[in-house]
Amino acid sequence: MPLNWEVRQQIVFGAAKAVASIHSRGLLCGMLKSSNFLIQSDFSPRLSSYETSYLISTSMIIRRNCGRMVPKLKRTRSISKSFSHTSDVYSFGILILEIITGKKPSVTNLGQYVMEKRKREGLKGVPDRRMFGVEENISASSMIMIVEKKQERNKVGEDGLVSAPKELNSPSHAQQYKNHHQNQDPMSHFLNSNPNCLSFSFGNDASLAFDPSSQQRLFSSMDNIYCIFLGGLDNLCTLNKQYGLTKQVNEPMFVIQAYKTLRDRGPYPAHSVLRELEGSFGFILYDLKAKTVFVSLGADGGVKLFWGIAADGSVVISDNLMVIKSSCSKSFAPFPSGCMYHTEGGLMSFEHPKNKMKAISRVDSEGVMCGATFKVDVYSKTTQAMPRVGSEANWATWG
């Protein structure tokens, strides 16, 4: 349940009193975060686990909570690192920003986020909109979709625009599709359900569709590269400056420019670029000239994507679960957070690029086997190596 401003204000005041009480006794909290506070039924906070700094080494706490640490402690290499009332106040300030913005400091640099939001939207853009009753659950409303149509030479599991993992197919998919009434193909179903949406068809290769009325979905195309972007990037201003782009460049335009730069000029790995993106995001990019599809979903879980295999063999990717279910029956699964899919390289984690992805069986409430979900396998490593500069391999071919 989203908390309004009055409740959040009450939590901040209660947390401040608790920290002041600890300091008045000559003690330290060491590092403050939201999980240190237990919220009672009347929304009054109770401080807990403040003794952690006396039980665990300072260096370990810093490594685990970089986003909440005073910069001085992160820069100092001395063994004599120690917390102080100053470091407590700094981490408490980050906690306040977390409460106001609704962003996690472990995912977003909150100081940078507030400054960029203020530049782009003014102070009114900084607070979490949910405290004013504005829902930002992007996945709750439908809009985005890409379909890769089956051809005789391009069946599921074979080389093509999207060679979906075979585990995405439900073990009993043949019988399910037989019983699952398919009156129209996935794209027709989507267009009929969303009469105001825009759509693009690329022959028998792919189709894109989205609803332009949603502020949380942006579309851009350039040089036969098409990108639909969900959510937003908290550090867009910094990224535009880093890539030499103007302030007017929005999220899908940035993704296209970054894709073009890395595809054409160097073998810098894609996962290194994606790890620089901060915020809740997901995007689908289609390169018409190279005949490649690139999909990525942020790690914070703020945006949801689903993918599945339709009765005609099409691979469907959408943020609308109902569209996926109606098109793919049981042969679908959530697209894994913190991951990317590319035509040449398949599915991989951009957070843990050295680890393989592992398929995990999934059973629905009816006891029927569905398409598998995918998780990072911490016990296995990929054999894929970073290409050398000057080699023919590049980002477009999953260098």
Coordinates of N, CA, C and O in Angstrom, one line a residue, residues 12-175:
V12 N 9.5 9.7 9.3 CA 10.8 10.4 9.4 C 11.0 11.0 10.8 O 12.1 10.9 11.3
F13 N 9.9 11.7 11.3 CA 10.1 12.3 12.6 C 10.3 11.2 13.7 O 11.2 11.4 14.6
G14 N 9.6 10.1 13.6 CA 9.9 9.1 14.6 C 11.2 8.5 14.5 O 11.9 8.2 15.5
A15 N 11.7 8.3 13.3 CA 13.1 7.8 13.1 C 14.1 8.7 13.6 O 15.1 8.3 14.2
A16 N 13.9 10.0 13.4 CA 14.8 11.1 13.9 C 14.9 11.0 15.4 O 16.0 11.2 16.0
K17 N 13.8 10.9 16.1 CA 13.8 10.8 17.5 C 14.6 9.6 18.0 O 15.3 9.7 19.0
A18 N 14.4 8.5 17.3 CA 15.1 7.3 17.7 C 16.6 7.4 17.6 O 17.4 7.0 18.5
V19 N 17.1 8.0 16.5 CA 18.5 8.2 16.3 C 19.1 9.2 17.3 O 20.2 9.0 17.9
A20 N 18.3 10.3 17.6 CA 18.7 11.2 18.6 C 18.9 10.6 20.0 O 19.8 10.9 20.7
S21 N 18.0 9.7 20.3 CA 18.0 9.0 21.6 C 19.3 8.1 21.7 O 19.9 8.0 22.7
I22 N 19.6 7.4 20.6 CA 20.8 6.6 20.6 C 22.1 7.5 20.7 O 23.0 7.1 21.5
H23 N 22.1 8.6 20.0 CA 23.3 9.5 20.1 C 23.4 10.1 21.5 O 24.5 10.3 22.0
S24 N 22.3 10.4 22.2 CA 22.3 11.0 23.5 C 22.9 10.0 24.5 O 23.4 10.5 25.6
R25 N 23.0 8.8 24.2 CA 23.6 7.8 25.1 C 25.0 7.5 24.8 O 25.7 6.6 25.3
G26 N 25.6 8.3 23.8 CA 27.0 8.1 23.4 C 27.2 6.9 22.5 O 28.3 6.4 22.3
L27 N 26.1 6.4 21.9 CA 26.2 5.2 21.0 C 26.1 5.6 19.6 O 25.7 6.8 19.3
L28 N 26.4 4.7 18.7 CA 26.3 4.9 17.3 C 25.4 3.9 16.6 O 25.2 2.8 17.0
C29 N 24.8 4.3 15.5 CA 24.0 3.4 14.7 C 24.8 2.7 13.7 O 24.5 1.6 13.2
G30 N 25.9 3.4 13.3 CA 26.8 2.8 12.3 C 26.3 3.1 10.8 O 27.0 3.7 10.0
M31 N 25.2 2.6 10.5 CA 24.6 2.7 9.2 C 23.1 2.5 9.3 O 22.6 1.5 9.9
L32 N 22.3 3.5 8.8 CA 20.9 3.4 8.9 C 20.3 3.1 7.6 O 20.6 3.7 6.5
K33 N 19.3 2.2 7.6 CA 18.5 1.9 6.3 C 17.1 1.6 6.7 O 16.8 1.3 7.9
S34 N 16.3 1.5 5.7 CA 14.8 1.3 6.0 C 14.6 0.0 6.8 O 13.6 -0.1 7.6
S35 N 15.4 -1.1 6.5 CA 15.1 -2.3 7.2 C 15.5 -2.3 8.7 O 15.2 -3.2 9.4
N36 N 16.1 -1.2 9.1 CA 16.4 -1.0 10.6 C 15.2 -0.6 11.4 O 15.2 -0.6 12.6
F37 N 14.1 -0.2 10.7 CA 12.9 0.3 11.3 C 11.7 -0.6 11.2 O 11.4 -1.0 10.1
L38 N 11.1 -0.9 12.3 CA 9.9 -1.7 12.3 C 8.7 -0.7 12.4 O 8.7 0.1 13.3
I39 N 7.8 -0.8 11.5 CA 6.6 0.1 11.5 C 5.4 -0.6 12.2 O 5.0 -1.7 11.8
Q40 N 4.9 0.1 13.2 CA 3.8 -0.5 13.9 C 2.5 -0.2 13.2 O 2.5 0.5 12.2
S41 N 1.4 -0.7 13.8 CA 0.1 -0.5 13.1 C -0.3 1.0 13.0 O -1.1 1.3 12.1
D42 N 0.2 1.8 13.9 CA -0.2 3.2 13.8 C 0.9 4.0 13.0 O 0.9 5.2 13.0
F43 N 1.8 3.3 12.3 CA 2.8 3.8 11.4 C 4.0 4.5 12.2 O 4.7 5.3 11.6
S44 N 4.1 4.3 13.5 CA 5.2 4.8 14.3 C 6.4 3.9 14.1 O 6.2 2.6 14.3
P45 N 7.6 4.4 13.9 CA 8.7 3.5 13.7 C 9.4 3.1 15.0 O 9.4 3.8 16.0
R46 N 10.0 1.9 15.0 CA 10.8 1.4 16.1 C 12.2 1.0 15.5 O 12.3 0.2 14.7
L47 N 13.3 1.6 16.1 CA 14.6 1.3 15.6 C 15.1 0.0 16.1 O 14.9 -0.4 17.3
S48 N 15.7 -0.8 15.2 CA 16.2 -2.1 15.6 C 17.6 -2.3 14.9 O 18.0 -1.6 14.0
S49 N 18.3 -3.3 15.4 CA 19.6 -3.7 14.8 C 20.7 -2.6 14.8 O 21.5 -2.6 13.9
Y50 N 20.5 -1.6 15.6 CA 21.6 -0.5 15.6 C 22.9 -1.0 16.2 O 23.9 -0.3 16.0
E51 N 22.9 -2.2 16.8 CA 24.1 -2.7 17.4 C 25.0 -3.4 16.3 O 26.1 -3.9 16.6
T52 N 24.6 -3.5 15.1 CA 25.3 -4.2 14.0 C 26.7 -3.7 13.9 O 27.7 -4.4 13.7
S53 N 26.9 -2.4 14.0 CA 28.2 -1.8 13.8 C 29.2 -2.2 14.9 O 30.5 -2.1 14.7
Y54 N 28.7 -2.7 16.0 CA 29.6 -3.2 17.0 C 29.9 -4.7 16.9 O 30.8 -5.2 17.6
L55 N 29.2 -5.4 15.9 CA 29.4 -6.8 15.8 C 30.1 -7.2 14.5 O 30.7 -8.3 14.4
I56 N 29.9 -6.3 13.5 CA 30.5 -6.6 12.1 C 31.5 -5.6 11.8 O 31.4 -4.4 12.1
S57 N 32.5 -6.0 11.0 CA 33.6 -5.0 10.7 C 33.1 -3.9 9.9 O 32.2 -4.1 9.0
T58 N 33.7 -2.7 10.1 CA 33.3 -1.5 9.3 C 33.4 -1.7 7.8 O 32.5 -1.3 7.1
S59 N 34.5 -2.3 7.4 CA 34.7 -2.4 5.9 C 33.7 -3.3 5.3 O 33.2 -3.0 4.2
M60 N 33.2 -4.3 6.0 CA 32.2 -5.2 5.4 C 30.8 -4.4 5.3 O 30.1 -4.6 4.3
I61 N 30.5 -3.7 6.3 CA 29.3 -2.9 6.3 C 29.3 -1.9 5.1 O 28.3 -1.7 4.4
I62 N 30.5 -1.3 4.9 CA 30.6 -0.3 3.8 C 30.4 -1.0 2.5 O 29.7 -0.4 1.6
R63 N 31.0 -2.1 2.3 CA 30.9 -2.9 1.0 C 29.5 -3.2 0.7 O 29.1 -3.2 -0.4
R64 N 28.7 -3.6 1.7 CA 27.3 -4.0 1.5 C 26.4 -2.8 1.4 O 25.2 -3.0 0.9
N65 N 26.8 -1.6 1.7 CA 25.8 -0.5 1.8 C 26.5 0.8 1.2 O 26.4 1.9 1.8
C66 N 27.1 0.7 0.0 CA 27.8 1.8 -0.5 C 26.9 3.0 -0.8 O 27.3 4.1 -0.6
G67 N 25.7 2.7 -1.2 CA 24.8 3.8 -1.5 C 24.3 4.6 -0.3 O 23.8 5.7 -0.5
R68 N 24.6 4.1 0.9 CA 24.2 4.8 2.1 C 25.3 5.4 2.9 O 25.1 6.0 3.9
M69 N 26.6 5.2 2.4 CA 27.7 5.6 3.2 C 28.2 7.0 2.9 O 28.2 7.4 1.7
V70 N 28.7 7.6 3.9 CA 29.3 9.0 3.7 C 30.5 8.8 2.8 O 31.3 7.8 3.0
P71 N 30.7 9.6 1.8 CA 31.8 9.5 0.9 C 33.2 9.3 1.5 O 34.0 8.6 1.0
K72 N 33.4 10.0 2.6 CA 34.7 9.9 3.3 C 35.1 8.5 3.7 O 36.2 8.1 3.5
L73 N 34.1 7.7 4.1 CA 34.4 6.3 4.5 C 34.6 5.5 3.3 O 35.4 4.5 3.3
K74 N 34.0 5.8 2.2 CA 34.2 5.0 1.0 C 35.5 5.3 0.3 O 36.1 4.4 -0.3
R75 N 36.0 6.5 0.5 CA 37.3 6.9 -0.1 C 38.5 6.5 0.7 O 39.6 6.2 0.2
T76 N 38.3 6.5 2.0 CA 39.5 6.2 2.9 C 39.9 4.7 2.9 O 39.1 3.8 2.9
R77 N 41.2 4.5 2.7 CA 41.7 3.1 2.6 C 42.3 2.7 4.0 O 42.8 1.6 4.1
S78 N 42.3 3.6 4.9 CA 43.0 3.3 6.2 C 42.2 2.2 6.9 O 41.0 2.0 6.8
I79 N 42.9 1.3 7.6 CA 42.4 0.2 8.4 C 41.5 0.8 9.5 O 40.6 0.1 10.0
S80 N 41.8 2.0 10.0 CA 41.2 2.6 11.1 C 39.8 3.3 10.7 O 39.4 4.2 11.4
K81 N 39.2 2.8 9.7 CA 37.9 3.3 9.4 C 36.9 3.1 10.5 O 36.9 2.1 11.2
S82 N 36.2 4.1 10.8 CA 35.2 4.0 11.9 C 34.0 4.9 11.7 O 34.1 6.0 11.0
F83 N 32.9 4.5 12.2 CA 31.7 5.3 12.1 C 31.7 6.4 13.1 O 32.4 6.4 14.1
S84 N 30.8 7.4 12.9 CA 30.7 8.6 13.8 C 29.3 9.1 13.7 O 28.5 8.6 12.9
H85 N 29.0 10.1 14.6 CA 27.7 10.7 14.5 C 27.5 11.3 13.1 O 26.3 11.4 12.6
T86 N 28.6 11.8 12.5 CA 28.5 12.4 11.2 C 28.0 11.4 10.1 O 27.1 11.7 9.3
S87 N 28.6 10.2 10.2 CA 28.2 9.2 9.2 C 26.8 8.7 9.5 O 26.0 8.4 8.5
D88 N 26.4 8.7 10.7 CA 25.0 8.4 11.0 C 24.0 9.4 10.4 O 23.0 9.0 9.8
V89 N 24.3 10.7 10.6 CA 23.5 11.7 10.0 C 23.4 11.6 8.5 O 22.3 11.8 7.9
Y90 N 24.5 11.3 7.8 CA 24.6 11.2 6.4 C 23.6 10.0 5.9 O 22.8 10.2 5.0
S91 N 23.8 8.8 6.6 CA 22.9 7.7 6.2 C 21.5 8.0 6.5 O 20.6 7.5 5.8
F92 N 21.2 8.7 7.5 CA 19.8 9.1 7.8 C 19.3 10.0 6.8 O 18.1 9.9 6.4
G93 N 20.1 10.9 6.2 CA 19.7 11.8 5.1 C 19.3 11.0 3.9 O 18.3 11.2 3.2
I94 N 20.1 9.9 3.6 CA 19.8 9.0 2.5 C 18.5 8.3 2.7 O 17.7 8.1 1.8
L95 N 18.3 7.9 4.0 CA 17.0 7.3 4.3 C 15.8 8.2 4.1 O 14.8 7.8 3.6
I96 N 16.0 9.5 4.4 CA 14.9 10.4 4.1 C 14.6 10.6 2.6 O 13.5 10.6 2.2
L97 N 15.7 10.6 1.8 CA 15.5 10.7 0.4 C 14.8 9.4 -0.1 O 14.0 9.5 -1.1
E98 N 15.2 8.3 0.5 CA 14.5 7.0 0.1 C 13.0 7.1 0.3 O 12.2 6.6 -0.5
I99 N 12.7 7.6 1.5 CA 11.2 7.7 1.9 C 10.5 8.7 0.9 O 9.4 8.5 0.5
I100 N 11.2 9.8 0.6 CA 10.5 10.8 -0.2 C 10.4 10.4 -1.7 O 9.4 10.6 -2.3
T101 N 11.5 9.8 -2.2 CA 11.5 9.5 -3.6 C 10.9 8.1 -3.9 O 10.5 7.8 -5.1
G102 N 10.9 7.2 -3.0 CA 10.5 5.8 -3.2 C 11.5 5.0 -3.9 O 11.2 3.9 -4.4
K103 N 12.7 5.5 -4.1 CA 13.8 4.8 -4.8 C 14.8 4.1 -3.8 O 14.9 4.6 -2.7
K104 N 15.4 3.0 -4.2 CA 16.3 2.3 -3.4 C 17.7 2.8 -3.6 O 18.2 2.8 -4.7
P105 N 18.4 3.2 -2.5 CA 19.8 3.6 -2.7 C 20.7 2.5 -3.2 O 21.8 2.8 -3.7
S106 N 20.3 1.3 -3.0 CA 21.2 0.2 -3.5 C 21.1 0.1 -5.0 O 22.0 -0.6 -5.7
V107 N 20.1 0.7 -5.7 CA 19.9 0.6 -7.1 C 20.2 2.0 -7.7 O 20.8 2.1 -8.8
T108 N 19.8 3.1 -7.0 CA 19.9 4.4 -7.6 C 20.7 5.3 -6.7 O 20.7 5.2 -5.5
N109 N 21.6 6.1 -7.3 CA 22.3 7.1 -6.6 C 21.4 8.2 -6.3 O 21.0 9.1 -7.1
L110 N 20.9 8.3 -5.0 CA 19.8 9.2 -4.7 C 20.2 10.6 -4.8 O 19.4 11.5 -5.2
G111 N 21.4 11.0 -4.4 CA 21.8 12.4 -4.5 C 21.8 12.8 -6.0 O 21.3 13.9 -6.3
Q112 N 22.3 12.0 -6.8 CA 22.4 12.3 -8.3 C 20.9 12.3 -8.8 O 20.6 13.2 -9.7
Y113 N 20.1 11.4 -8.4 CA 18.7 11.3 -8.9 C 18.0 12.6 -8.6 O 17.3 13.1 -9.4
V114 N 18.1 13.1 -7.3 CA 17.4 14.3 -6.9 C 17.8 15.5 -7.7 O 17.0 16.3 -8.2
M115 N 19.1 15.6 -7.9 CA 19.7 16.8 -8.7 C 19.2 16.7 -10.2 O 18.8 17.8 -10.7
E116 N 19.2 15.5 -10.8 CA 18.7 15.4 -12.2 C 17.2 15.6 -12.3 O 16.8 16.3 -13.3
K117 N 16.5 15.1 -11.4 CA 15.0 15.3 -11.4 C 14.7 16.8 -11.2 O 13.8 17.3 -11.9
R118 N 15.5 17.5 -10.4 CA 15.2 18.9 -10.2 C 15.5 19.7 -11.4 O 14.8 20.7 -11.8
K119 N 16.6 19.3 -12.2 CA 16.9 20.0 -13.4 C 15.9 19.8 -14.5 O 15.5 20.7 -15.2
R120 N 15.3 18.6 -14.6 CA 14.4 18.2 -15.6 C 13.0 18.6 -15.3 O 12.3 19.1 -16.2
E121 N 12.5 18.5 -14.1 CA 11.1 18.7 -13.8 C 10.9 19.7 -12.6 O 9.7 19.9 -12.3
G122 N 12.0 20.2 -12.0 CA 11.8 21.0 -10.9 C 11.6 20.2 -9.6 O 11.6 18.9 -9.7
L123 N 11.4 20.8 -8.5 CA 11.2 20.1 -7.2 C 10.0 19.2 -7.2 O 10.0 18.2 -6.5
K124 N 9.0 19.5 -8.0 CA 7.8 18.7 -8.0 C 8.0 17.4 -8.6 O 7.2 16.4 -8.4
G125 N 9.1 17.2 -9.3 CA 9.4 15.9 -9.9 C 10.1 14.9 -9.0 O 10.3 13.8 -9.3
V126 N 10.6 15.4 -7.9 CA 11.4 14.6 -7.0 C 10.6 13.6 -6.1 O 11.0 12.5 -6.0
P127 N 9.5 14.0 -5.5 CA 8.8 13.1 -4.6 C 8.2 11.9 -5.4 O 7.9 12.0 -6.6
D128 N 8.0 10.8 -4.7 CA 7.3 9.6 -5.2 C 5.9 10.0 -5.5 O 5.1 10.4 -4.6
R129 N 5.5 9.8 -6.7 CA 4.1 10.2 -7.1 C 3.0 9.4 -6.4 O 1.9 9.8 -6.3
R130 N 3.4 8.2 -5.9 CA 2.4 7.4 -5.3 C 1.9 8.0 -4.0 O 0.8 7.7 -3.5
M131 N 2.7 8.9 -3.4 CA 2.2 9.5 -2.1 C 1.1 10.5 -2.4 O 0.4 10.9 -1.4
F132 N 0.9 10.9 -3.6 CA -0.2 11.8 -4.0 C -1.4 11.0 -4.6 O -2.2 11.6 -5.2
G133 N -1.3 9.7 -4.5 CA -2.4 8.8 -5.1 C -2.2 8.5 -6.6 O -3.1 8.0 -7.2
V134 N -1.0 8.8 -7.1 CA -0.7 8.5 -8.6 C 0.0 7.2 -8.6 O 1.1 7.1 -8.1
E135 N -0.6 6.2 -9.2 CA 0.0 4.8 -9.3 C 1.0 4.8 -10.4 O 0.8 5.3 -11.5
E136 N 2.2 4.2 -10.2 CA 3.2 4.1 -11.2 C 3.5 2.6 -11.5 O 4.6 2.3 -11.9
N137 N 2.6 1.8 -11.3 CA 2.7 0.3 -11.6 C 2.6 0.2 -13.1 O 1.5 0.0 -13.6
I138 N 3.7 0.3 -13.8 CA 3.7 0.3 -15.2 C 3.1 -0.9 -15.8 O 2.4 -0.9 -16.9
S139 N 3.4 -2.1 -15.2 CA 2.9 -3.3 -15.8 C 1.4 -3.5 -15.6 O 0.9 -4.4 -16.2
A140 N 0.7 -2.6 -14.9 CA -0.7 -2.8 -14.7 C -1.5 -2.5 -15.9 O -2.6 -3.0 -16.1
S141 N -1.0 -1.7 -16.8 CA -1.7 -1.3 -18.0 C -1.0 -1.8 -19.2 O 0.2 -1.7 -19.2
S142 N -1.7 -2.3 -20.2 CA -1.1 -2.9 -21.3 C -0.5 -1.9 -22.3 O -0.9 -0.7 -22.3
M143 N 0.5 -2.3 -23.0 CA 0.8 -1.5 -24.2 C 1.9 -2.1 -25.1 O 1.8 -2.0 -26.3
I144 N 2.9 -2.6 -24.7 CA 4.1 -2.9 -25.5 C 4.1 -4.3 -26.0 O 3.7 -5.2 -25.2
M145 N 4.5 -4.5 -27.2 CA 4.5 -5.9 -27.7 C 5.4 -6.0 -28.9 O 5.5 -5.1 -29.7
I146 N 6.1 -7.1 -29.0 CA 6.9 -7.5 -30.2 C 6.6 -8.9 -30.6 O 6.6 -9.8 -29.7
V147 N 6.3 -9.2 -31.8 CA 6.0 -10.5 -32.3 C 7.0 -10.9 -33.4 O 7.2 -10.1 -34.3
E148 N 7.6 -12.0 -33.3 CA 8.5 -12.5 -34.3 C 7.8 -13.7 -35.0 O 7.5 -14.7 -34.3
K149 N 7.4 -13.5 -36.2 CA 6.5 -14.5 -36.9 C 7.3 -15.7 -37.4 O 8.4 -15.6 -37.9
K150 N 6.7 -16.8 -37.3 CA 7.3 -18.1 -37.7 C 7.4 -18.2 -39.2 O 6.5 -17.9 -39.9
Q151 N 8.5 -18.6 -39.7 CA 8.7 -18.9 -41.1 C 9.2 -20.4 -41.2 O 9.6 -21.0 -40.2
E152 N 9.1 -20.9 -42.4 CA 9.5 -22.3 -42.5 C 11.0 -22.6 -42.1 O 11.3 -23.6 -41.6
R153 N 11.8 -21.6 -42.4 CA 13.2 -21.8 -42.0 C 13.5 -21.3 -40.6 O 14.6 -21.3 -40.2
N154 N 12.5 -20.8 -40.0 CA 12.7 -20.1 -38.7 C 11.8 -20.6 -37.6 O 10.8 -19.9 -37.2
K155 N 11.9 -21.8 -37.2 CA 11.0 -22.4 -36.2 C 11.6 -22.1 -34.8 O 12.8 -21.9 -34.7
V156 N 10.8 -22.2 -33.8 CA 11.2 -21.9 -32.4 C 12.4 -22.9 -32.1 O 12.3 -24.1 -32.3
G157 N 13.4 -22.3 -31.6 CA 14.6 -23.1 -31.2 C 15.7 -23.1 -32.2 O 16.8 -23.4 -32.0
E158 N 15.3 -22.7 -33.5 CA 16.3 -22.6 -34.5 C 16.8 -21.1 -34.6 O 16.2 -20.2 -34.0
D159 N 17.8 -20.9 -35.4 CA 18.3 -19.5 -35.6 C 17.3 -18.7 -36.2 O 16.6 -19.0 -37.2
G160 N 17.1 -17.5 -35.7 CA 16.2 -16.5 -36.3 C 16.2 -15.2 -35.5 O 17.2 -15.0 -34.7
L161 N 15.2 -14.4 -35.7 CA 15.2 -13.1 -34.9 C 15.2 -13.3 -33.4 O 15.9 -12.7 -32.7
V162 N 14.3 -14.2 -33.0 CA 14.3 -14.6 -31.6 C 14.2 -16.1 -31.5 O 13.2 -16.7 -31.7
S163 N 15.3 -16.7 -31.1 CA 15.3 -18.1 -30.9 C 15.1 -18.3 -29.4 O 16.0 -18.4 -28.6
A164 N 13.8 -18.4 -29.0 CA 13.5 -18.5 -27.6 C 14.0 -19.8 -27.0 O 14.1 -20.8 -27.7
P165 N 14.4 -19.7 -25.7 CA 14.9 -21.0 -25.0 C 13.8 -22.0 -25.1 O 12.6 -21.7 -24.9
K166 N 14.2 -23.3 -25.4 CA 13.2 -24.3 -25.5 C 12.5 -24.6 -24.2 O 11.3 -25.0 -24.3
E167 N 13.0 -24.2 -23.1 CA 12.3 -24.4 -21.8 C 11.1 -23.5 -21.7 O 10.3 -23.6 -20.8
L168 N 11.0 -22.5 -22.6 CA 9.9 -21.5 -22.5 C 8.6 -22.2 -23.0 O 7.5 -21.8 -22.6
N169 N 8.8 -23.3 -23.7 CA 7.6 -24.1 -24.2 C 7.1 -24.9 -23.0 O 7.9 -25.6 -22.4
S170 N 5.9 -24.9 -22.8 CA 5.3 -25.8 -21.8 C 5.4 -27.2 -22.2 O 5.2 -27.5 -23.4
P171 N 5.7 -28.2 -21.4 CA 5.9 -29.6 -21.8 C 4.7 -30.1 -22.5 O 4.8 -31.0 -23.3
S172 N 3.5 -29.6 -22.1 CA 2.3 -30.1 -22.8 C 1.7 -29.1 -23.7 O 0.5 -29.0 -23.8
H173 N 2.6 -28.4 -24.4 CA 2.1 -27.2 -25.2 C 1.2 -27.7 -26.4 O 0.3 -27.0 -26.8
A174 N 1.5 -28.8 -27.0 CA 0.7 -29.3 -28.1 C -0.8 -29.4 -27.7 O -1.7 -29.0 -28.4
Q175 N -1.0 -30.1 -26.6 CA -2.4 -30.3 -26.2 C -3.1 -29.0 -25.7 O -4.2 -28.8 -26.0

